[in-house]
PDB file of C-alpha atoms and ligand atoms in Angstrom:
ATOM      1  CA  UNK H  13       2.325  -2.147  -0.933  1.00  0.00           C
ATOM      2  CA  UNK H  14       3.203  -5.751  -1.849  1.00  0.00           C
ATOM      3  CA  UNK H  15       6.051  -5.734   0.658  1.00  0.00           C
ATOM      4  CA  UNK H  16       3.744  -4.434   3.364  1.00  0.00           C
ATOM      5  CA  UNK H  17       1.199  -7.165   2.690  1.00  0.00           C
ATOM      6  CA  UNK H  18       3.966  -9.754   2.583  1.00  0.00           C
ATOM      7  CA  UNK H  19       5.046  -8.625   6.064  1.00  0.00           C
ATOM      8  CA  UNK H  20       1.417  -8.669   7.288  1.00  0.00           C
ATOM      9  CA  UNK H  21       0.880 -12.221   5.988  1.00  0.00           C
ATOM     10  CA  UNK H  22       4.204 -13.374   7.443  1.00  0.00           C
ATOM     11  CA  UNK H  23       3.211 -11.977  10.866  1.00  0.00           C
ATOM     12  CA  UNK H  24      -0.270 -13.525  10.603  1.00  0.00           C
ATOM     13  CA  UNK H  25       1.284 -16.938   9.839  1.00  0.00           C
ATOM     14  CA  UNK H  26       3.887 -16.742  12.589  1.00  0.00           C
ATOM     15  CA  UNK H  27       1.407 -15.595  15.239  1.00  0.00           C
ATOM     16  CA  UNK H  28      -1.432 -17.824  13.957  1.00  0.00           C
ATOM     17  CA  UNK H  29      -1.650 -19.941  17.100  1.00  0.00           C
ATOM     18  CA  UNK H  30      -1.345 -16.986  19.530  1.00  0.00           C
ATOM     19  CA  UNK H  31      -3.998 -14.865  21.155  1.00  0.00           C
ATOM     20  CA  UNK H  32      -3.853 -11.712  23.281  1.00  0.00           C
ATOM     21  CA  UNK H  33      -3.857 -12.230  27.045  1.00  0.00           C
ATOM     22  CA  UNK H  34      -6.987 -10.098  27.488  1.00  0.00           C
ATOM     23  CA  UNK H  35     -10.444 -11.364  28.313  1.00  0.00           C
ATOM     24  CA  UNK H  36     -11.477 -10.926  24.670  1.00  0.00           C
ATOM     25  CA  UNK H  37      -8.521 -13.150  23.598  1.00  0.00           C
ATOM     26  CA  UNK H  38      -8.174 -11.369  20.250  1.00  0.00           C
ATOM     27  CA  UNK H  39      -5.963 -12.997  17.622  1.00  0.00           C
ATOM     28  CA  UNK H  40      -2.397 -11.775  18.160  1.00  0.00           C
ATOM     29  CA  UNK H  41      -2.232 -10.386  14.645  1.00  0.00           C
ATOM     30  CA  UNK H  42      -4.768  -7.709  15.673  1.00  0.00           C
ATOM     31  CA  UNK H  43      -2.072  -6.320  17.966  1.00  0.00           C
ATOM     32  CA  UNK H  44       0.657  -6.123  15.322  1.00  0.00           C
ATOM     33  CA  UNK H  45      -1.755  -4.549  12.820  1.00  0.00           C
ATOM     34  CA  UNK H  46      -2.714  -1.935  15.413  1.00  0.00           C
ATOM     35  CA  UNK H  47       0.953  -1.143  16.136  1.00  0.00           C
ATOM     36  CA  UNK H  48       1.748  -0.835  12.413  1.00  0.00           C
ATOM     37  CA  UNK H  49      -1.231   1.435  11.847  1.00  0.00           C
ATOM     38  CA  UNK H  50      -0.276   3.665  14.780  1.00  0.00           C
ATOM     39  CA  UNK H  51       3.253   3.997  13.380  1.00  0.00           C
ATOM     40  CA  UNK H  52       2.071   4.649   9.812  1.00  0.00           C
ATOM     41  CA  UNK H  53      -0.433   7.290  10.951  1.00  0.00           C
ATOM     42  CA  UNK H  54       2.180   9.093  13.041  1.00  0.00           C
ATOM     43  CA  UNK H  55       4.878   9.407  10.364  1.00  0.00           C
ATOM     44  CA  UNK H  56       5.469  12.727   8.629  1.00  0.00           C
ATOM     45  CA  UNK H  57       7.446  11.059   5.824  1.00  0.00           C
ATOM     46  CA  UNK H  58       6.558   7.610   4.406  1.00  0.00           C
ATOM     47  CA  UNK H  59       8.858   4.885   5.784  1.00  0.00           C
ATOM     48  CA  UNK H  60       7.725   1.505   4.460  1.00  0.00           C
ATOM     49  CA  UNK H  61      10.505  -0.570   6.099  1.00  0.00           C
ATOM     50  CA  UNK H  62       9.549   0.923   9.458  1.00  0.00           C
ATOM     51  CA  UNK H  63       5.878  -0.024   9.023  1.00  0.00           C
ATOM     52  CA  UNK H  64       6.970  -3.523   7.939  1.00  0.00           C
ATOM     53  CA  UNK H  65       9.138  -3.792  11.062  1.00  0.00           C
ATOM     54  CA  UNK H  66       6.118  -2.705  13.136  1.00  0.00           C
ATOM     55  CA  UNK H  67       4.124  -5.574  11.610  1.00  0.00           C
ATOM     56  CA  UNK H  68       6.970  -7.955  12.440  1.00  0.00           C
ATOM     57  CA  UNK H  69       7.951  -6.436  15.797  1.00  0.00           C
ATOM     58  CA  UNK H  70       7.024  -9.457  17.954  1.00  0.00           C
ATOM     59  CA  UNK H  71       8.174 -12.241  15.598  1.00  0.00           C
ATOM     60  CA  UNK H  72      11.685 -12.644  17.050  1.00  0.00           C
ATOM     61  CA  UNK H  73      10.495 -12.451  20.650  1.00  0.00           C
ATOM     62  CA  UNK H  74       7.309 -14.504  20.519  1.00  0.00           C
ATOM     63  CA  UNK H  75       7.656 -16.927  17.580  1.00  0.00           C
ATOM     64  CA  UNK H  76      10.261 -19.272  16.097  1.00  0.00           C
ATOM     65  CA  UNK H  77      11.364 -16.640  13.570  1.00  0.00           C
ATOM     66  CA  UNK H  78      15.113 -15.993  13.292  1.00  0.00           C
ATOM     67  CA  UNK H  79      16.993 -12.820  12.466  1.00  0.00           C
ATOM     68  CA  UNK H  80      18.446 -14.482   9.350  1.00  0.00           C
ATOM     69  CA  UNK H  81      14.932 -15.303   8.160  1.00  0.00           C
ATOM     70  CA  UNK H  82      13.865 -11.657   8.463  1.00  0.00           C
ATOM     71  CA  UNK H  83      16.976 -10.526   6.538  1.00  0.00           C
ATOM     72  CA  UNK H  84      16.357 -13.077   3.817  1.00  0.00           C
ATOM     73  CA  UNK H  85      12.594 -12.482   3.465  1.00  0.00           C
ATOM     74  CA  UNK H  86      12.658  -8.721   4.006  1.00  0.00           C
ATOM     75  CA  UNK H  87      15.885  -6.747   4.488  1.00  0.00           C
ATOM     76  CA  UNK H  88      18.724  -6.025   6.884  1.00  0.00           C
ATOM     77  CA  UNK H  89      17.043  -2.705   7.721  1.00  0.00           C
ATOM     78  CA  UNK H  90      13.727  -4.342   8.641  1.00  0.00           C
ATOM     79  CA  UNK H  91      15.447  -7.160  10.571  1.00  0.00           C
ATOM     80  CA  UNK H  92      17.623  -4.790  12.570  1.00  0.00           C
ATOM     81  CA  UNK H  93      14.619  -2.633  13.506  1.00  0.00           C
ATOM     82  CA  UNK H  94      12.795  -5.724  14.778  1.00  0.00           C
ATOM     83  CA  UNK H  95      15.904  -6.796  16.702  1.00  0.00           C
ATOM     84  CA  UNK H  96      16.082  -3.349  18.311  1.00  0.00           C
ATOM     85  CA  UNK H  97      12.642  -3.772  19.882  1.00  0.00           C
ATOM     86  CA  UNK H  98      13.184  -7.415  20.888  1.00  0.00           C
ATOM     87  CA  UNK H  99      13.884  -8.379  24.510  1.00  0.00           C
ATOM     88  CA  UNK H 100      16.494 -10.986  25.378  1.00  0.00           C
ATOM     89  CA  UNK H 101      14.186 -13.884  26.201  1.00  0.00           C
ATOM     90  CA  UNK H 102      16.945 -15.728  28.100  1.00  0.00           C
ATOM     91  CA  UNK H 103      16.532 -13.168  30.893  1.00  0.00           C
ATOM     92  CA  UNK H 104      13.878 -13.134  33.621  1.00  0.00           C
ATOM     93  CA  UNK H 105      10.713 -11.116  33.060  1.00  0.00           C
ATOM     94  CA  UNK H 106      11.741  -8.640  35.781  1.00  0.00           C
ATOM     95  CA  UNK H 107      15.202  -8.172  34.270  1.00  0.00           C
ATOM     96  CA  UNK H 108      13.728  -7.665  30.798  1.00  0.00           C
ATOM     97  CA  UNK H 109      11.381  -5.012  32.155  1.00  0.00           C
ATOM     98  CA  UNK H 110      14.233  -3.232  33.911  1.00  0.00           C
ATOM     99  CA  UNK H 111      16.389  -3.311  30.767  1.00  0.00           C
ATOM    100  CA  UNK H 112      13.604  -1.841  28.623  1.00  0.00           C
ATOM    101  CA  UNK H 113      13.866   1.303  30.742  1.00  0.00           C
ATOM    102  CA  UNK H 114      17.661   1.232  30.986  1.00  0.00           C
ATOM    103  CA  UNK H 115      18.217   0.673  27.242  1.00  0.00           C
ATOM    104  CA  UNK H 116      15.480   3.024  25.998  1.00  0.00           C
ATOM    105  CA  UNK H 117      17.960   5.831  25.325  1.00  0.00           C
ATOM    106  CA  UNK H 118      20.078   3.612  23.031  1.00  0.00           C
ATOM    107  CA  UNK H 119      17.227   2.906  20.594  1.00  0.00           C
ATOM    108  CA  UNK H 120      17.131   4.566  17.183  1.00  0.00           C
ATOM    109  CA  UNK H 121      14.400   7.118  16.592  1.00  0.00           C
ATOM    110  CA  UNK H 122      12.595   4.648  14.281  1.00  0.00           C
ATOM    111  CA  UNK H 123      12.743   1.836  16.836  1.00  0.00           C
ATOM    112  CA  UNK H 124      11.407   4.252  19.444  1.00  0.00           C
ATOM    113  CA  UNK H 125       8.308   4.804  17.282  1.00  0.00           C
ATOM    114  CA  UNK H 126       7.595   1.056  17.268  1.00  0.00           C
ATOM    115  CA  UNK H 127       8.244   0.807  21.009  1.00  0.00           C
ATOM    116  CA  UNK H 128       5.876   3.675  21.714  1.00  0.00           C
ATOM    117  CA  UNK H 129       3.122   2.322  19.443  1.00  0.00           C
ATOM    118  CA  UNK H 130       3.515  -1.090  21.108  1.00  0.00           C
ATOM    119  CA  UNK H 131       3.020   0.449  24.537  1.00  0.00           C
ATOM    120  CA  UNK H 132      -0.069   2.372  23.323  1.00  0.00           C
ATOM    121  CA  UNK H 133      -1.587  -0.859  21.989  1.00  0.00           C
ATOM    122  CA  UNK H 134      -0.820  -2.690  25.245  1.00  0.00           C
ATOM    123  CA  UNK H 135      -2.297   0.117  27.329  1.00  0.00           C
ATOM    124  CA  UNK H 136      -5.452   0.154  25.197  1.00  0.00           C
ATOM    125  CA  UNK H 137      -5.752  -3.591  25.818  1.00  0.00           C
ATOM    126  CA  UNK H 138      -5.265  -3.059  29.537  1.00  0.00           C
ATOM    127  CA  UNK H 139      -8.091  -0.524  29.358  1.00  0.00           C
ATOM    128  CA  UNK H 140     -10.524  -2.405  27.104  1.00  0.00           C
ATOM    129  CA  UNK H 141      -9.762  -6.072  27.660  1.00  0.00           C
ATOM    130  CA  UNK H 142      -7.428  -6.628  30.621  1.00  0.00           C
ATOM    131  CA  UNK H 143      -5.859 -10.050  31.178  1.00  0.00           C
ATOM    132  CA  UNK H 144      -8.158 -12.341  33.150  1.00  0.00           C
ATOM    133  CA  UNK H 145      -7.076 -12.654  36.747  1.00  0.00           C
ATOM    134  CA  UNK H 146      -5.117  -9.387  36.892  1.00  0.00           C
ATOM    135  CA  UNK H 147      -6.221  -7.249  39.838  1.00  0.00           C
ATOM    136  CA  UNK H 148      -6.100  -3.429  39.786  1.00  0.00           C
ATOM    137  CA  UNK H 149      -2.673  -3.316  41.449  1.00  0.00           C
ATOM    138  CA  UNK H 150      -1.111  -5.566  38.854  1.00  0.00           C
ATOM    139  CA  UNK H 151      -2.660  -3.617  35.981  1.00  0.00           C
ATOM    140  CA  UNK H 152      -1.499  -0.358  37.523  1.00  0.00           C
ATOM    141  CA  UNK H 153       2.011  -1.702  37.973  1.00  0.00           C
ATOM    142  CA  UNK H 154       2.131  -2.659  34.293  1.00  0.00           C
ATOM    143  CA  UNK H 155       0.770   0.683  33.126  1.00  0.00           C
ATOM    144  CA  UNK H 156       3.213   2.688  35.269  1.00  0.00           C
ATOM    145  CA  UNK H 157       6.120   0.570  34.059  1.00  0.00           C
ATOM    146  CA  UNK H 158       5.061   1.205  30.431  1.00  0.00           C
ATOM    147  CA  UNK H 159       4.980   4.933  31.205  1.00  0.00           C
ATOM    148  CA  UNK H 160       8.518   4.755  32.599  1.00  0.00           C
ATOM    149  CA  UNK H 161       9.741   3.066  29.405  1.00  0.00           C
ATOM    150  CA  UNK H 162       8.062   5.750  27.299  1.00  0.00           C
ATOM    151  CA  UNK H 163       9.446   8.547  29.498  1.00  0.00           C
ATOM    152  CA  UNK H 164      12.963   7.142  28.941  1.00  0.00           C
ATOM    153  CA  UNK H 165      12.726   7.392  25.129  1.00  0.00           C
ATOM    154  CA  UNK H 166      14.910  10.355  24.123  1.00  0.00           C
ATOM    155  CA  UNK H 167      13.265  11.129  20.756  1.00  0.00           C
ATOM    156  CA  UNK H 168       9.675   9.912  20.878  1.00  0.00           C
ATOM    157  CA  UNK H 169       7.393  10.551  17.923  1.00  0.00           C
ATOM    158  CA  UNK H 170       5.269  13.424  19.206  1.00  0.00           C
ATOM    159  CA  UNK H 171       1.919  12.220  17.836  1.00  0.00           C
ATOM    160  CA  UNK H 172       2.473   8.841  19.451  1.00  0.00           C
ATOM    161  CA  UNK H 173       3.649  10.479  22.685  1.00  0.00           C
ATOM    162  CA  UNK H 174       0.397  12.456  22.855  1.00  0.00           C
ATOM    163  CA  UNK H 175      -1.686   9.345  22.153  1.00  0.00           C
ATOM    164  CA  UNK H 176       0.185   7.398  24.840  1.00  0.00           C
ATOM    165  CA  UNK H 177      -0.467  10.134  27.377  1.00  0.00           C
ATOM    166  CA  UNK H 178      -4.157  10.281  26.381  1.00  0.00           C
ATOM    167  CA  UNK H 179      -4.497   6.519  26.843  1.00  0.00           C
ATOM    168  CA  UNK H 180      -2.602   6.600  30.143  1.00  0.00           C
ATOM    169  CA  UNK H 181      -4.934   9.358  31.408  1.00  0.00           C
ATOM    170  CA  UNK H 182      -7.975   7.331  30.381  1.00  0.00           C
ATOM    171  CA  UNK H 183      -6.608   4.370  32.306  1.00  0.00           C
ATOM    172  CA  UNK H 184      -5.938   6.485  35.385  1.00  0.00           C
ATOM    173  CA  UNK H 185      -9.373   8.133  35.070  1.00  0.00           C
ATOM    174  CA  UNK H 186      -7.788  11.586  34.673  1.00  0.00           C
TER     175      UNK H 186
HETATM  176 ZN1   ZN O  18       3.931  -6.007  20.687  1.00  0.00          ZN
END
């Protein structure tokens, strides 16, 4: 439990200045807590490092955090899980989106759970508090891309898969 809270505090510190893109502009840490909770709720067997990695999943991509820092503060296992769900930020946004689909099948089963929970959280945001200035077409494009990423995951956690589909249906009004 201490390790989990350490990871939560680390994420809160690192994301302290960031807010979600949605109209409600929630603190970014709300997103990582939601992702971690989705992962924890969906697991059949406890996996604390995986829940810690879910808390930390955006630190490499969106903050100054380094891989070495995650290894030192947490563990190689946690750091490598975070790295698995991190895009190469030197690439264009379009290329990163394409690679998320193309590389989905190479992700470990545990990393796939984080990826899937992340997409659920993003879809919920798109539904409840979409980014200001995004028209329907842009939102739809995002949501359909997220669904393609999820469809490309070879071993998705089934509870999370069901929740993703439920959220996608709500978005599409189905
Ligand atoms: Zn995320």
